[in-house]
Coordinates of C-alpha atoms in Angstrom, one line a residue:
X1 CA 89.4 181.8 111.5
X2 CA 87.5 182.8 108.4
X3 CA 87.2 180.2 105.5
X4 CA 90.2 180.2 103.2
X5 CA 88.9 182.2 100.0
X6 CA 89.3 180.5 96.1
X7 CA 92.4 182.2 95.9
X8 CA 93.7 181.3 99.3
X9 CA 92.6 177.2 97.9
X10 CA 94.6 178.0 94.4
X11 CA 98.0 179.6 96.7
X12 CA 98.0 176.3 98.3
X13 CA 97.3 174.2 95.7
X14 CA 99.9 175.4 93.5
X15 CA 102.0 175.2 96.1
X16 CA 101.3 171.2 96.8
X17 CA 102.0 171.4 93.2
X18 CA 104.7 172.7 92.8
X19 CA 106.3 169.9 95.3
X20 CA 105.2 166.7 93.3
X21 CA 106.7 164.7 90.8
X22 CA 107.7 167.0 87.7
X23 CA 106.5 164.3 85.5
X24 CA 102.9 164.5 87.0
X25 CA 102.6 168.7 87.4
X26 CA 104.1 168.8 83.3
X27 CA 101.0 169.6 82.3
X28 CA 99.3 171.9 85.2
X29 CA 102.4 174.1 86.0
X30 CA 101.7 177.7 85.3
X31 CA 104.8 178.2 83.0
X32 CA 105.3 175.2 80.9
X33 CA 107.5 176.6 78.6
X34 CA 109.9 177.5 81.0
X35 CA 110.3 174.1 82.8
X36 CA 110.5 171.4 80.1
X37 CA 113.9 173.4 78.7
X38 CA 115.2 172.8 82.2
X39 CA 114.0 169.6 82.5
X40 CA 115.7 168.9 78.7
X41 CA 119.0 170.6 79.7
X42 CA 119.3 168.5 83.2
X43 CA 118.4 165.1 80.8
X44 CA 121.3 166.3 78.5
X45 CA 123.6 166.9 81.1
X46 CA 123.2 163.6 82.6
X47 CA 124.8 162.2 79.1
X48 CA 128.0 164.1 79.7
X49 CA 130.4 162.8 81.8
X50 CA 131.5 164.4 85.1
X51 CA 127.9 165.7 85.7
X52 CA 126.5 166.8 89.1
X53 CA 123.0 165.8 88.4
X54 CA 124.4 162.2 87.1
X55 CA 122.3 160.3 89.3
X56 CA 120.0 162.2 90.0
X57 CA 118.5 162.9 85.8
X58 CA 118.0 158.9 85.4
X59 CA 114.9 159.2 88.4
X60 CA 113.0 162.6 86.5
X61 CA 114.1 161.4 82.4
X62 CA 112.1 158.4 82.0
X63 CA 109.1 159.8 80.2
X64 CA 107.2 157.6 77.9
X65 CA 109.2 156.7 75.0
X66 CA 110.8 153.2 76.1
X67 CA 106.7 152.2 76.6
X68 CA 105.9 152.8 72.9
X69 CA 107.8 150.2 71.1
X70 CA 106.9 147.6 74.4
X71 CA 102.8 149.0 73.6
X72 CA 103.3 148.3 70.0
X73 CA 104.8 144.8 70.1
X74 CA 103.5 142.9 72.7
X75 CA 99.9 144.4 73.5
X76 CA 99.1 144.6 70.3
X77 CA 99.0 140.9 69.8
X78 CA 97.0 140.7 72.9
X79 CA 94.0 142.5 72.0
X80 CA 94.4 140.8 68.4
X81 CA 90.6 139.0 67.8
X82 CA 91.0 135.7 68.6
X83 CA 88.3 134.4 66.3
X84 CA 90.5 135.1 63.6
X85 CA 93.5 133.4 64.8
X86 CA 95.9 131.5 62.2
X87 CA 94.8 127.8 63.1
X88 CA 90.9 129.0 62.8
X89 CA 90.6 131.2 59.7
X90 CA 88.7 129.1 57.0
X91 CA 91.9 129.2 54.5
X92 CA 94.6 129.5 57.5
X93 CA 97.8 128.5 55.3
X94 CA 97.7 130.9 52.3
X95 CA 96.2 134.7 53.5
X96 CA 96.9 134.8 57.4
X97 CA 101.3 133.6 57.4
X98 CA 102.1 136.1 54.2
X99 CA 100.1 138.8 56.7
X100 CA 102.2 137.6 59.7
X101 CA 105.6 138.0 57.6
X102 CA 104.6 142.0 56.0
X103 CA 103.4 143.0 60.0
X104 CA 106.9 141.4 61.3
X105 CA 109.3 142.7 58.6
X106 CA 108.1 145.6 56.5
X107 CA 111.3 145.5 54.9
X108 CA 111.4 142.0 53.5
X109 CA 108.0 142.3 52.1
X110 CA 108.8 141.1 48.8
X111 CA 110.2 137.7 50.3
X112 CA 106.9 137.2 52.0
X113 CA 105.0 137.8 49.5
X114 CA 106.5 135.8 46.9
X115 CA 105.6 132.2 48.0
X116 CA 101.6 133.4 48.1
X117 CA 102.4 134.4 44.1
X118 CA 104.1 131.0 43.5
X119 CA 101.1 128.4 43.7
X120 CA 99.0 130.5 42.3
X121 CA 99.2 128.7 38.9
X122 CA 98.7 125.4 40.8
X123 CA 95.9 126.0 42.5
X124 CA 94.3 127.4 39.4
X125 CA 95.2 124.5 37.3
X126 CA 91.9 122.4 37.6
X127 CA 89.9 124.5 34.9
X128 CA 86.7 124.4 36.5
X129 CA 85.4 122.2 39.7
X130 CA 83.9 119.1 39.1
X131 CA 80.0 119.5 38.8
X132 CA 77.8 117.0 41.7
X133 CA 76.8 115.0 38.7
X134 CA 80.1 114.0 37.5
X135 CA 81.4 113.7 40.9
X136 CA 78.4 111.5 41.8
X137 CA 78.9 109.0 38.2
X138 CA 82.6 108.7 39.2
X139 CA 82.0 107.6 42.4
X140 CA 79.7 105.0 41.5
X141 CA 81.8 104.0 39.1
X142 CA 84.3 103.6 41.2
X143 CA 82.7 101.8 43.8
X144 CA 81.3 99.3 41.3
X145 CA 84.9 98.5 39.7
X146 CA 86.1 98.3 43.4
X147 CA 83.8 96.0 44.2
X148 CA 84.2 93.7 41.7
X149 CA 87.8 93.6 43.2
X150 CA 87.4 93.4 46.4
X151 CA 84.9 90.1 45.8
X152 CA 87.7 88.5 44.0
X153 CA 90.0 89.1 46.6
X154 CA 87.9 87.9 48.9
X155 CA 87.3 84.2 46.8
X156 CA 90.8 84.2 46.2
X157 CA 92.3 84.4 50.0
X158 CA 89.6 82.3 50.9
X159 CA 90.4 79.6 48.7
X160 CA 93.9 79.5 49.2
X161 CA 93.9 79.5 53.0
X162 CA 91.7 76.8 52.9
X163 CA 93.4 74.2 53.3
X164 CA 94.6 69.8 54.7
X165 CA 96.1 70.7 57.8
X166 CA 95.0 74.7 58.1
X167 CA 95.7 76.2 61.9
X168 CA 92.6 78.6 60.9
X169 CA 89.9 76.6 59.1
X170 CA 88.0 79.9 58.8
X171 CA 89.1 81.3 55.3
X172 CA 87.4 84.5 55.6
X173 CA 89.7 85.2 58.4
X174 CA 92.5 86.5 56.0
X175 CA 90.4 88.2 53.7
X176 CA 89.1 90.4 56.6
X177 CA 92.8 90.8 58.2
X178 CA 94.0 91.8 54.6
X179 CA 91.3 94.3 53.9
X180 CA 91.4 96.0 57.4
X181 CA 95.3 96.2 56.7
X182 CA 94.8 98.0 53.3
X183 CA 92.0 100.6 55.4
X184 CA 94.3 101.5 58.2
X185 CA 96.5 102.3 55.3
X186 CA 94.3 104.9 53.4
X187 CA 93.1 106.3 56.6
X188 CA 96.5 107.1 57.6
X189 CA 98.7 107.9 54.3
X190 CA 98.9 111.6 53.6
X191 CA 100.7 111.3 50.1
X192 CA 98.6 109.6 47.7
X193 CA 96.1 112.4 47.7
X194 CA 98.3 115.2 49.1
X195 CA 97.1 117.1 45.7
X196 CA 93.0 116.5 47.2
X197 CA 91.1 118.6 44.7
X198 CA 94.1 121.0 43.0
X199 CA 94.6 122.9 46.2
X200 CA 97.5 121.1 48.1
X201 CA 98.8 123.0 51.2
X202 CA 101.7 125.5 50.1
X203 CA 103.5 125.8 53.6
X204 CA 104.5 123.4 56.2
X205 CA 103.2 123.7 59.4
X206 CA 104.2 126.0 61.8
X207 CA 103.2 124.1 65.3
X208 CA 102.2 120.3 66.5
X209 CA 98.5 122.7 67.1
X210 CA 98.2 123.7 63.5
X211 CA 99.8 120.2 62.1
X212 CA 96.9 118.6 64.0
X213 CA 93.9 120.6 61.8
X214 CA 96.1 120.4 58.7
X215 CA 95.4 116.4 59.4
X216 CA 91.8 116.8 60.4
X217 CA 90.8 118.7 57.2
X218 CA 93.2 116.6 55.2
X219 CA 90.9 113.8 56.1
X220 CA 87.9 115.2 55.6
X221 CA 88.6 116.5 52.1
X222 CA 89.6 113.0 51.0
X223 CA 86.7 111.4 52.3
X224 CA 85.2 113.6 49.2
X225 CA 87.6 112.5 46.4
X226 CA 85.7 109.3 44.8
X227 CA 89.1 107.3 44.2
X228 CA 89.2 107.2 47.5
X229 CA 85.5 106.5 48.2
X230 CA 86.6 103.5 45.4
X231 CA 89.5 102.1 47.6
X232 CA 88.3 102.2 50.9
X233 CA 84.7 101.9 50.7
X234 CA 84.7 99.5 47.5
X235 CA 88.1 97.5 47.6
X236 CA 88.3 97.1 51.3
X237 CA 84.8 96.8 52.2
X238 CA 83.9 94.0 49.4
X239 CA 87.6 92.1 50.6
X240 CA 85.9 92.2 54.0
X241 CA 82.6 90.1 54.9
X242 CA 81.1 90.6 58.5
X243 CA 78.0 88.2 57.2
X244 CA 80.7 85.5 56.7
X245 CA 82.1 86.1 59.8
X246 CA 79.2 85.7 61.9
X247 CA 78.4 82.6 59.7
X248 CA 82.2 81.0 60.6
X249 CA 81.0 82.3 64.5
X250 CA 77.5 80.0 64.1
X251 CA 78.9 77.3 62.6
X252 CA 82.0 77.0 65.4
X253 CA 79.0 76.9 68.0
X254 CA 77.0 74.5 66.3
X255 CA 79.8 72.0 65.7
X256 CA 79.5 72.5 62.1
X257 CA 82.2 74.4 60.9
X258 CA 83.8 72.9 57.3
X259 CA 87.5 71.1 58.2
X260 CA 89.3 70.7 55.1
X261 CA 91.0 68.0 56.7
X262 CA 88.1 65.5 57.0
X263 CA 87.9 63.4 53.9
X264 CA 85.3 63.9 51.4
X265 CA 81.7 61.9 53.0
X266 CA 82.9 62.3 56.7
X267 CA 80.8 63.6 59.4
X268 CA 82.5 66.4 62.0
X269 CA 82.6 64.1 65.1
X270 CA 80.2 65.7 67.5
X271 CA 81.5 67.1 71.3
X272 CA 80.9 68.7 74.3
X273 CA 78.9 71.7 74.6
X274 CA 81.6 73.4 76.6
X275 CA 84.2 72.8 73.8
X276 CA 81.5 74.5 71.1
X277 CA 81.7 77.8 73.4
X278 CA 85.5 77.8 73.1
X279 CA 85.2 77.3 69.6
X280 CA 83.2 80.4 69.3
X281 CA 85.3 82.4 71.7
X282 CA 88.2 81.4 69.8
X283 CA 86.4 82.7 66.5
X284 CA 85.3 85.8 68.0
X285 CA 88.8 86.5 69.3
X286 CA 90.6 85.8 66.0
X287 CA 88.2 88.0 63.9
X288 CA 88.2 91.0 66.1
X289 CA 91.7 91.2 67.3
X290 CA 93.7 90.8 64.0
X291 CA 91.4 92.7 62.1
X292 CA 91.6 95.6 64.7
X293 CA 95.9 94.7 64.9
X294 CA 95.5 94.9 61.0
X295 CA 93.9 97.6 61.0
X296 CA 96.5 100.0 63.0
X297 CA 99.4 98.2 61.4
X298 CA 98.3 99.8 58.3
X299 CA 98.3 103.2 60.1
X300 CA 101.9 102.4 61.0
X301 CA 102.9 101.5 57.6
X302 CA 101.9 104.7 55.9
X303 CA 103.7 106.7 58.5
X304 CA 106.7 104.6 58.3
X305 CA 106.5 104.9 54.2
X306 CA 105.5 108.1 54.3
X307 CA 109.1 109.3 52.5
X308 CA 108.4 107.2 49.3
X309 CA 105.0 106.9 49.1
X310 CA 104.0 108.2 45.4
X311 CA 101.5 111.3 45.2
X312 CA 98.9 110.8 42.5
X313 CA 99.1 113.8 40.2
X314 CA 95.6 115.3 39.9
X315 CA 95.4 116.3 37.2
X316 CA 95.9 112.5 35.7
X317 CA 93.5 111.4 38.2
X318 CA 90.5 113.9 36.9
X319 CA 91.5 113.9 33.3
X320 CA 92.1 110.0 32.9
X321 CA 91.4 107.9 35.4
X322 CA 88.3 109.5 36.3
X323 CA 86.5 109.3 33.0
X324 CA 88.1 105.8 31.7
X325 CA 86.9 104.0 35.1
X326 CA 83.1 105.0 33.9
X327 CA 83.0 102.7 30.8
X328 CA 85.6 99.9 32.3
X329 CA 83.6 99.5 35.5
X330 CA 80.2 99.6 34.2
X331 CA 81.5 97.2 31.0
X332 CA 83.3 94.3 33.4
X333 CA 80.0 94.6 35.5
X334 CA 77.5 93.4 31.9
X335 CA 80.2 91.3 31.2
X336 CA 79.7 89.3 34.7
X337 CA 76.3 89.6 33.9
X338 CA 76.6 88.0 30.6
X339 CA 79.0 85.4 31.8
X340 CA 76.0 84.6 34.3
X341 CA 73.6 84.0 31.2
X342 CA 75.8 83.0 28.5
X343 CA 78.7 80.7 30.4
X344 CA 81.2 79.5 28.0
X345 CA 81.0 75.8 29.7
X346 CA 77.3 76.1 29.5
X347 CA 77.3 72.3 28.2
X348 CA 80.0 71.4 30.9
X349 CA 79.5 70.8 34.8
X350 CA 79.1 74.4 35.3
X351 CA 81.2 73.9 38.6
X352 CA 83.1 77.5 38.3
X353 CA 80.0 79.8 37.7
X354 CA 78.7 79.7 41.7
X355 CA 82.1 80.2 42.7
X356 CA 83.1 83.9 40.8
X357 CA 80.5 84.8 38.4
X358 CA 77.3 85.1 40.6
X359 CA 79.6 86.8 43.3
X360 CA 80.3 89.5 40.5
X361 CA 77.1 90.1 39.5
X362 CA 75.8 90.8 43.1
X363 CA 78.8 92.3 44.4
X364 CA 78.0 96.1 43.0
X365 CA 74.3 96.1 44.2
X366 CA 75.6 95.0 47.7
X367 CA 78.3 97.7 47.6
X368 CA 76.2 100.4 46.5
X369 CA 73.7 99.7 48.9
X370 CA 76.0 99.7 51.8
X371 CA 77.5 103.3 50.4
X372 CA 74.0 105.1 50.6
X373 CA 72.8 103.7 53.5
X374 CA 75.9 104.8 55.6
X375 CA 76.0 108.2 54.2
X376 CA 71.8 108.1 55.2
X377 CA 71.9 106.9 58.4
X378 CA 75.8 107.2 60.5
X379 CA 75.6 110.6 60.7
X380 CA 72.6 110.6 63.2
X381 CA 74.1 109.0 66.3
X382 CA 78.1 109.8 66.4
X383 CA 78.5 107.1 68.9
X384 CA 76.9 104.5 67.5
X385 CA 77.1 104.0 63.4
X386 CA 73.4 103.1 62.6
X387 CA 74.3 102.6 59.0
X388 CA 77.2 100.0 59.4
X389 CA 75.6 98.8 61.7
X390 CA 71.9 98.1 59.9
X391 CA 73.4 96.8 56.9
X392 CA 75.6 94.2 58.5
X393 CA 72.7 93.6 60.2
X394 CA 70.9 93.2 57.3
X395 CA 73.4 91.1 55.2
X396 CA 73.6 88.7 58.2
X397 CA 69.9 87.9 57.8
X398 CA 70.3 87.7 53.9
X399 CA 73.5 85.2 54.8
X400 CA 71.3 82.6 56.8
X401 CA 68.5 83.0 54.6
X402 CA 70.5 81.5 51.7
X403 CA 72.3 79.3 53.5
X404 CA 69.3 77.4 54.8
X405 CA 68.2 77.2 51.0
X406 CA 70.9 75.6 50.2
X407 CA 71.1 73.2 52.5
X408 CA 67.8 72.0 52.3
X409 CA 66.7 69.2 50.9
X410 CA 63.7 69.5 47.6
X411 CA 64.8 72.3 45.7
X412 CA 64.5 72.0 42.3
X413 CA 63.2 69.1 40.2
X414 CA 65.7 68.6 38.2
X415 CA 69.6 68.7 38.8
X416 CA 70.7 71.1 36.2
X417 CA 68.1 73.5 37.6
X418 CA 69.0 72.5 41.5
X419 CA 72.7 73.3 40.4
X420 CA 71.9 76.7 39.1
X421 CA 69.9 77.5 42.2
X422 CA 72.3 76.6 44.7
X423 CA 75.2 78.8 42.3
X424 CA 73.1 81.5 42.4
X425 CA 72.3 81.6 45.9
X426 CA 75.8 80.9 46.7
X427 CA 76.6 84.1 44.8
X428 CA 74.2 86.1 46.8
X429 CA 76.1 84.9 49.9
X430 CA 79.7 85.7 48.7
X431 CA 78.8 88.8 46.5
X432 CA 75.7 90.5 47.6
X433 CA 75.9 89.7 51.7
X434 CA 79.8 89.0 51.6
X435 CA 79.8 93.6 49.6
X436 CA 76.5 94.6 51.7
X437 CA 78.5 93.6 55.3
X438 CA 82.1 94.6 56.0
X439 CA 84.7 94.4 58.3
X440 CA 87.1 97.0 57.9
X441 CA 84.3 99.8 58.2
X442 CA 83.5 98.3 61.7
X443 CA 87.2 97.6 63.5
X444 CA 87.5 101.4 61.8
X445 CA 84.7 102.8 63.5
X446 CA 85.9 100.9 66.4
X447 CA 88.7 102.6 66.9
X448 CA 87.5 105.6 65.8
X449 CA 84.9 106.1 68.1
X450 CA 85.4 109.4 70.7
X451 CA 84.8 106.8 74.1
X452 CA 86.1 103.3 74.4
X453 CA 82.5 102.6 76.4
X454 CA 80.9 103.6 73.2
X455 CA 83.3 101.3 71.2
X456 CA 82.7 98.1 73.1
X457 CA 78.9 99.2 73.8
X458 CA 78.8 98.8 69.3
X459 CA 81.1 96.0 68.7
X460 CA 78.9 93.7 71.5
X461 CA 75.9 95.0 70.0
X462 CA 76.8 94.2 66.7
X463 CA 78.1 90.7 67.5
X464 CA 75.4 89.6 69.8
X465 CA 72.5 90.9 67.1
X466 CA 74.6 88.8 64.4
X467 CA 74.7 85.8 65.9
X468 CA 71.2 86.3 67.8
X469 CA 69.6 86.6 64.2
X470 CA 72.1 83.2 62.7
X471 CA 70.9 81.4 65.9
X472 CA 66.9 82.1 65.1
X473 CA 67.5 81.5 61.4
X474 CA 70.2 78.5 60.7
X475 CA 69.5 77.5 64.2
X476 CA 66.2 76.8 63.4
X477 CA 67.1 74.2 60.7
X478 CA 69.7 72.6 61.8
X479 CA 68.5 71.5 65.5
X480 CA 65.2 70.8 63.5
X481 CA 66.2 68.4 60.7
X482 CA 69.6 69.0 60.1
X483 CA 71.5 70.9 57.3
X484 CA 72.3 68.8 53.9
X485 CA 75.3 68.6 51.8
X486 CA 74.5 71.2 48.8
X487 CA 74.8 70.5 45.4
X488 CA 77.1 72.5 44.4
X489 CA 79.1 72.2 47.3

């Protein structure tokens, strides 16, 4: 047979055309125009009733306009960039939901526009943003006046939970539990600075996803405002004293710890060495776990107070409270100062000075210290806080430094001057080491930290180098020749 000729190939092409679906051969067939009115008349027909070709126009009508509206919807959403979803936009509450609203419902476009036009004056109330100067002198400020707070706090639950008969002879105890209480609170609120800088979120959140950043970068903008540097850093850092604690921990193991039930001249009776390891378990466990229970109670309260907890008005905070704090903290700080030089009871015994006054003046160097050094060093290792972490170090050392001064024997010729001495290193201890150390910070970080390893990996580290560095230092003296009653004790 010869070869079949191009023509030959086009005859029986056509004619395998010809055969196939209509909706494939719309295109190729040689006389378009003539077979899509057919096509159109048999689709028509279908619609009437009674029609021959009833159920057979269903199979050859469905062309592609049900895909188009399915194409536009759903598809279009799916190639959508991901990088610039709603939850991961830099400002994802204001520009990306009144977008969402137009593309949804053309027609209600002024509804979805409106509540972007209504905050607009809020957000634009602040005049101008707060320079890093003034931002810097408020935040020292506030830390100072916090400080000087927190220190009296700290006297103040110490003296009155020491007490004849106390369960807990270790004052410091509630000072720490109350300050860890007040941190857990901060951390957790969201009202008192739900205003942060002027910009408050204008819509609620749409999903437990988006709620969960809202809270993340809620958290990390008020870590910014200097009020709340002032409260949390100042107030509950200066109420807590991990110097003191370790002290109380020492002292339980070396059978020396003060009993306020032992009358006045009366030496602790000595015991067992197996009962002096309880007694610093039982320290250790006290501490930790009611300042960690503190701690998250707080967090509970502020979620359970969360409906009539007060939001402080920014503008009042900037305009008032901000600039009157500069001259009121730096103003009770020289007055403590000038208490310290010029005591009205100068001519007196002089027996309240060591107790408040030196602790004030100190209080605002320790404080300040511990703020720069944290923002300096706990950034470097996430897992481990080396700034917390060297400056209770630090204050621990300071701590048993001053407490062997003062309870040696020869200082100072004469007793006016031995009086002053011992006040003045007794203010070190409660202001400088009791401000530089804290507590709350560390049961935060605690149970902050990503991994629980890396949790209990820092809190043995810091207690074991604590009480390693009180064991060299007080250790030294007391199993040497002894520790002696202070003068101003």
């Amino acid at each position: 047979m010869a070869p079949p000729t191009e023509s030959g190939l086009s005859r029986h092409s056509a004619g395998s055309e010809q055969d196939a679906d209509p909706q494939l051969t719309e295109t190729i067939a040689p006389e378009p125009v003539g077979r899509v009115p057919s096509q159109r008349s048999r689709w028509y027909a279908a619609e009437q009733p009674g029609s021959q070709d009833e159920a057979v126009a269903p199979m050859q009508t469905p062309t592609l306009t049900p895909a188009r509206p399915l194409r536009t919807t759903a598809d279009s959403e799916k190639d959508a960039d991901p990088a610039l979803t709603e939850t991961q936009a830099p400002q994802p509450v204001s520009p990306v939901s009144s977008q969402r609203q137009r593309w949804r419902s053309p027609e209600s476009e002024p509804e979805a526009v409106a509540p972007e036009l209504a905050p607009a004056p809020t957000d634009k109330a602040p005049s101008k943003p707060l320079s890093k100067h003034a931002t810097h002198l408020y935040t020292i400020s506030y830390l100072i006046f916090f400080s000087l707070l927190g220190t009296l706090a700290r006297l103040g639950l110490q003296a009155l939970t020491f007490y004849t008969g106390a369960p807990v002879v270790t004052g410091v105890l509630w000072a720490n539990v109350t300050g860890s209480l007040i941190m857990g609170f901060l951390i957790e609120d969201k009202n008192i600075f739900q205003q942060e800088w002027g910009t408050p979120p204008t819509t609620p959140p749409k999903d437990d996803h988006e709620a969960t950043q809202q809270t993340k970068t809620h958290k990390a903008v008020k870590k910014t405002i200097p009020l709340y540097i002032g409260l949390t850093t100042g107030f509950c850092g200066c109420c807590t004293s991990f110097s003191s604690f370790m002290r109380d921990v020492f002292l339980a193991l070396a059978n020396a710890l003060p009993d306020p039930s032992l009358p006045a001249g009366v030496g602790i009776t000595s015991r067992n060495g197996g009962y002096s390891f309880m007694a610093l378990v039982a320290v250790l466990l006290l501490t930790v776990s009611l300042s960690l229970s503190a701690l998250i109670f707080g967090a509970h309260l502020a979620l359970g107070l969360a409906r009539v907890t007060p939001t402080v008005p920014f503008a009042l905070m900037r305009r008032v409270v901000d600039r009157v704090v500069v001259p009121l903290a730096w103003g009770c700080w020289l007055g403590a100062v000038f208490l310290a030089i010029w005591p009205p009871d100068r001519h007196g015994a002089d027996t309240w000075r060591g107790r408040a006054v030196f602790a004030l003046v100190f209080a605002p160097l320790g404080c300040l210290g511990r703020f720069y050094i944290s923002v300096l060093l706990n950034r470097r290792v996430p897992s481990f806080p080396l700034g917390t972490f060297a400056v209770n170090m630090l204050g621990t050392v300071v701590e048993g430094l001053c407490y062997d001064l003062q309870h040696v024997s020869g200082l100072g010729a004469v007793v006016p001057a031995a009086l002053t001495g011992c006040q003045v290193l007794q203010g070190v201890m409660d202001g400088f080491c009791g401000s530089l150390t804290t507590i709350s910070t560390w049961v935060a970080e605690l149970n902050g930290v990503a991994r629980r390893r890396h949790a209990y990996f820092y809190g043995v580290v810091s207690v074991a180098g604590g009480l390693g560095l009180l064991v060299v230092i007080m250790g030294s003296l007391l199993w040497t020749r002894g520790f002696d009653e202070p003068v101003c004790g």
